[in-house]
Amino acid sequence: MLESTRLAARTTTAALLLLAAASCAGVSTVQRVPVADVAAAVPAERSRAVVFRRDQVPGREFPFVVYDGEREIGRLGAGRHLAWDHAPGRRLLRVVAKRPSLTGSPLDVLIDHRAEAGGTRYYEVRLALGDDERPVGGSVAAPLADELDAGEALQRLEGAEAPNFDEGD
């Protein structure tokens, strides 16, 4: 009996260590639409959206998938960003946390993106990690979004690696 308890404890410890290692590794960022050159000016007849993901240890193993309307923009890993140009106007961006839902609560956040011609809007998405951040009716570890001011966003983009581009299937 004592030996089986020790074996169970070792197995649990090994599983926790593997989960912790996976959390630190995170997921890669892959963009499915052409990547906007964030150092270049936005063409006058276009608009740009840039979505950053906060680098948080809890949840790094789960990708966020970003949609512009029904079109998938890409998979967003922790501490990375996606950037794309599009037609100006009001549109709905959706960020989905690809993780198991234990409660059935929504695992996405909607962003009312009001894009002006020649302009750029910046957003940061992150996981709600505590009760104080939980959206009403939502779950802990659901994604949240905030708009960033241009100064902070441009500072984050300095030296940032561009997303990998892969059109996929």
Short mmCIF file of C-alpha atoms in Angstrom, two decimals:
data_model
loop_
_atom_site.label_atom_id
_atom_site.label_comp_id
_atom_site.label_asym_id
_atom_site.label_seq_id
_atom_site.Cartn_x
_atom_site.Cartn_y
_atom_site.Cartn_z
CA MET A 1 0.00 0.00 0.00
CA LEU A 2 2.78 2.41 0.93
CA GLU A 3 4.62 1.63 -2.33
CA SER A 4 1.53 2.38 -4.45
CA THR A 5 1.10 5.73 -2.63
CA ARG A 6 4.74 6.62 -3.39
CA LEU A 7 4.28 5.63 -7.03
CA ALA A 8 1.16 7.80 -7.28
CA ALA A 9 3.01 10.74 -5.71
CA ARG A 10 5.94 10.34 -8.14
CA THR A 11 3.58 10.10 -11.09
CA THR A 12 1.74 13.24 -9.99
CA THR A 13 5.02 15.10 -9.48
CA ALA A 14 6.26 14.06 -12.93
CA ALA A 15 3.01 15.19 -14.55
CA LEU A 16 3.20 18.57 -12.81
CA LEU A 17 6.81 19.04 -13.92
CA LEU A 18 5.87 18.25 -17.53
CA LEU A 19 2.98 20.71 -17.36
CA ALA A 20 5.27 23.39 -15.94
CA ALA A 21 7.81 22.79 -18.71
CA ALA A 22 5.09 23.03 -21.35
CA SER A 23 3.86 26.28 -19.77
CA CYS A 24 7.29 27.84 -20.07
CA ALA A 25 7.72 26.74 -23.68
CA GLY A 26 4.53 28.44 -24.85
CA VAL A 27 3.13 28.22 -28.36
CA SER A 28 4.42 29.66 -31.59
CA THR A 29 2.89 32.64 -33.36
CA VAL A 30 1.77 32.07 -36.94
CA GLN A 31 -0.06 34.65 -39.06
CA ARG A 32 -2.40 33.40 -41.83
CA VAL A 33 -2.72 36.71 -43.71
CA PRO A 34 0.12 38.88 -45.04
CA VAL A 35 2.07 40.49 -42.20
CA ALA A 36 1.92 44.30 -42.15
CA ASP A 37 5.27 46.08 -41.97
CA VAL A 38 4.73 47.90 -38.69
CA ALA A 39 7.71 50.19 -39.40
CA ALA A 40 6.10 51.47 -42.62
CA ALA A 41 3.33 54.03 -42.92
CA VAL A 42 -0.19 52.70 -43.41
CA PRO A 43 -1.41 53.32 -46.98
CA ALA A 44 -4.01 56.11 -47.05
CA GLU A 45 -6.76 53.77 -48.32
CA ARG A 46 -6.06 51.05 -45.73
CA SER A 47 -6.13 50.60 -41.95
CA ARG A 48 -3.97 48.49 -39.68
CA ALA A 49 -4.66 46.36 -36.63
CA VAL A 50 -1.98 45.14 -34.25
CA VAL A 51 -2.85 42.66 -31.48
CA PHE A 52 -0.30 41.93 -28.74
CA ARG A 53 -0.54 39.09 -26.25
CA ARG A 54 0.75 39.68 -22.74
CA ASP A 55 3.48 37.26 -21.67
CA GLN A 56 1.89 35.46 -18.72
CA VAL A 57 3.23 32.16 -17.38
CA PRO A 58 -0.18 30.65 -16.58
CA GLY A 59 -1.79 29.74 -19.87
CA ARG A 60 1.30 30.08 -22.09
CA GLU A 61 0.64 26.58 -23.39
CA PHE A 62 -2.69 27.62 -24.92
CA PRO A 63 -2.74 29.59 -28.16
CA PHE A 64 -5.06 32.50 -28.79
CA VAL A 65 -6.58 32.51 -32.27
CA VAL A 66 -7.41 35.96 -33.68
CA TYR A 67 -10.23 36.51 -36.19
CA ASP A 68 -11.16 39.59 -38.21
CA GLY A 69 -14.85 38.91 -38.78
CA GLU A 70 -14.92 35.28 -39.96
CA ARG A 71 -11.36 35.36 -41.36
CA GLU A 72 -8.64 33.76 -39.24
CA ILE A 73 -5.72 36.14 -38.85
CA GLY A 74 -3.46 33.79 -36.94
CA ARG A 75 -2.41 31.96 -33.80
CA LEU A 76 -0.92 34.20 -31.13
CA GLY A 77 1.63 32.97 -28.60
CA ALA A 78 2.51 34.70 -25.33
CA GLY A 79 4.63 37.84 -25.62
CA ARG A 80 4.10 38.12 -29.40
CA HIS A 81 1.92 40.12 -31.80
CA LEU A 82 -0.01 39.91 -35.07
CA ALA A 83 -0.24 42.85 -37.50
CA TRP A 84 -2.34 43.14 -40.67
CA ASP A 85 -3.75 45.75 -43.01
CA HIS A 86 -7.41 45.84 -44.01
CA ALA A 87 -10.12 48.09 -45.43
CA PRO A 88 -11.13 50.95 -43.12
CA GLY A 89 -14.42 50.84 -41.22
CA ARG A 90 -15.96 49.28 -38.17
CA ARG A 91 -15.34 45.56 -37.74
CA LEU A 92 -15.47 42.91 -35.07
CA LEU A 93 -12.25 41.23 -33.97
CA ARG A 94 -12.53 38.03 -31.95
CA VAL A 95 -9.83 36.44 -29.84
CA VAL A 96 -10.42 32.82 -28.83
CA ALA A 97 -8.43 31.06 -26.10
CA LYS A 98 -7.88 27.51 -27.38
CA ARG A 99 -8.03 25.77 -24.03
CA PRO A 100 -10.42 23.31 -22.43
CA SER A 101 -13.43 24.92 -20.79
CA LEU A 102 -14.41 23.29 -17.53
CA THR A 103 -17.39 25.56 -16.98
CA GLY A 104 -18.73 25.99 -20.48
CA SER A 105 -18.15 29.76 -20.11
CA PRO A 106 -17.08 31.74 -23.18
CA LEU A 107 -13.39 31.51 -23.96
CA ASP A 108 -13.31 34.45 -26.31
CA VAL A 109 -13.35 38.21 -26.24
CA LEU A 110 -14.80 40.56 -28.86
CA ILE A 111 -13.13 43.82 -29.85
CA ASP A 112 -15.13 46.61 -31.49
CA HIS A 113 -12.44 47.73 -33.94
CA ARG A 114 -13.16 51.14 -35.48
CA ALA A 115 -10.54 51.49 -38.15
CA GLU A 116 -9.87 54.86 -39.78
CA ALA A 117 -8.24 55.18 -43.19
CA GLY A 118 -4.47 55.55 -42.81
CA GLY A 119 -4.63 54.74 -39.09
CA THR A 120 -3.53 51.96 -36.77
CA ARG A 121 -5.29 50.61 -33.66
CA TYR A 122 -3.37 48.58 -31.08
CA TYR A 123 -4.77 46.04 -28.62
CA GLU A 124 -3.41 43.82 -25.89
CA VAL A 125 -5.04 40.53 -24.98
CA ARG A 126 -4.35 38.59 -21.80
CA LEU A 127 -5.85 35.95 -19.56
CA ALA A 128 -8.14 36.92 -16.70
CA LEU A 129 -6.31 35.27 -13.81
CA GLY A 130 -8.28 36.34 -10.78
CA ASP A 131 -11.82 36.99 -9.67
CA ASP A 132 -11.22 40.75 -9.92
CA GLU A 133 -10.49 40.41 -13.67
CA ARG A 134 -13.22 37.92 -14.50
CA PRO A 135 -15.79 39.27 -16.96
CA VAL A 136 -19.35 39.21 -15.69
CA GLY A 137 -20.62 35.70 -16.33
CA GLY A 138 -17.19 34.68 -17.64
CA SER A 139 -14.58 32.33 -16.34
CA VAL A 140 -11.16 32.79 -14.85
CA ALA A 141 -8.55 32.33 -17.59
CA ALA A 142 -10.87 33.73 -20.27
CA PRO A 143 -9.20 36.27 -22.55
CA LEU A 144 -9.57 40.00 -21.94
CA ALA A 145 -8.65 42.87 -24.30
CA ASP A 146 -7.59 46.49 -23.86
CA GLU A 147 -6.74 49.15 -26.41
CA LEU A 148 -3.18 50.48 -26.14
CA ASP A 149 -2.04 53.99 -26.89
CA ALA A 150 0.28 54.37 -29.87
CA GLY A 151 3.32 55.37 -27.79
CA GLU A 152 3.26 52.23 -25.66
CA ALA A 153 2.53 50.01 -28.66
CA LEU A 154 5.36 51.47 -30.76
CA GLN A 155 7.76 50.98 -27.86
CA ARG A 156 6.76 47.29 -27.70
CA LEU A 157 7.27 46.92 -31.45
CA GLU A 158 10.86 48.22 -31.32
CA GLY A 159 13.04 45.19 -31.88
CA ALA A 160 10.06 42.83 -31.85
CA GLU A 161 10.26 39.82 -34.13
CA ALA A 162 7.68 39.81 -36.94
CA PRO A 163 5.16 36.96 -36.89
CA ASN A 164 5.78 33.89 -39.05
CA PHE A 165 3.58 33.93 -42.15
CA ASP A 166 1.91 30.69 -43.25
CA GLU A 167 -1.24 30.78 -45.36
CA GLY A 168 -2.17 27.32 -44.13
CA ASP A 169 -4.68 25.20 -45.99
#
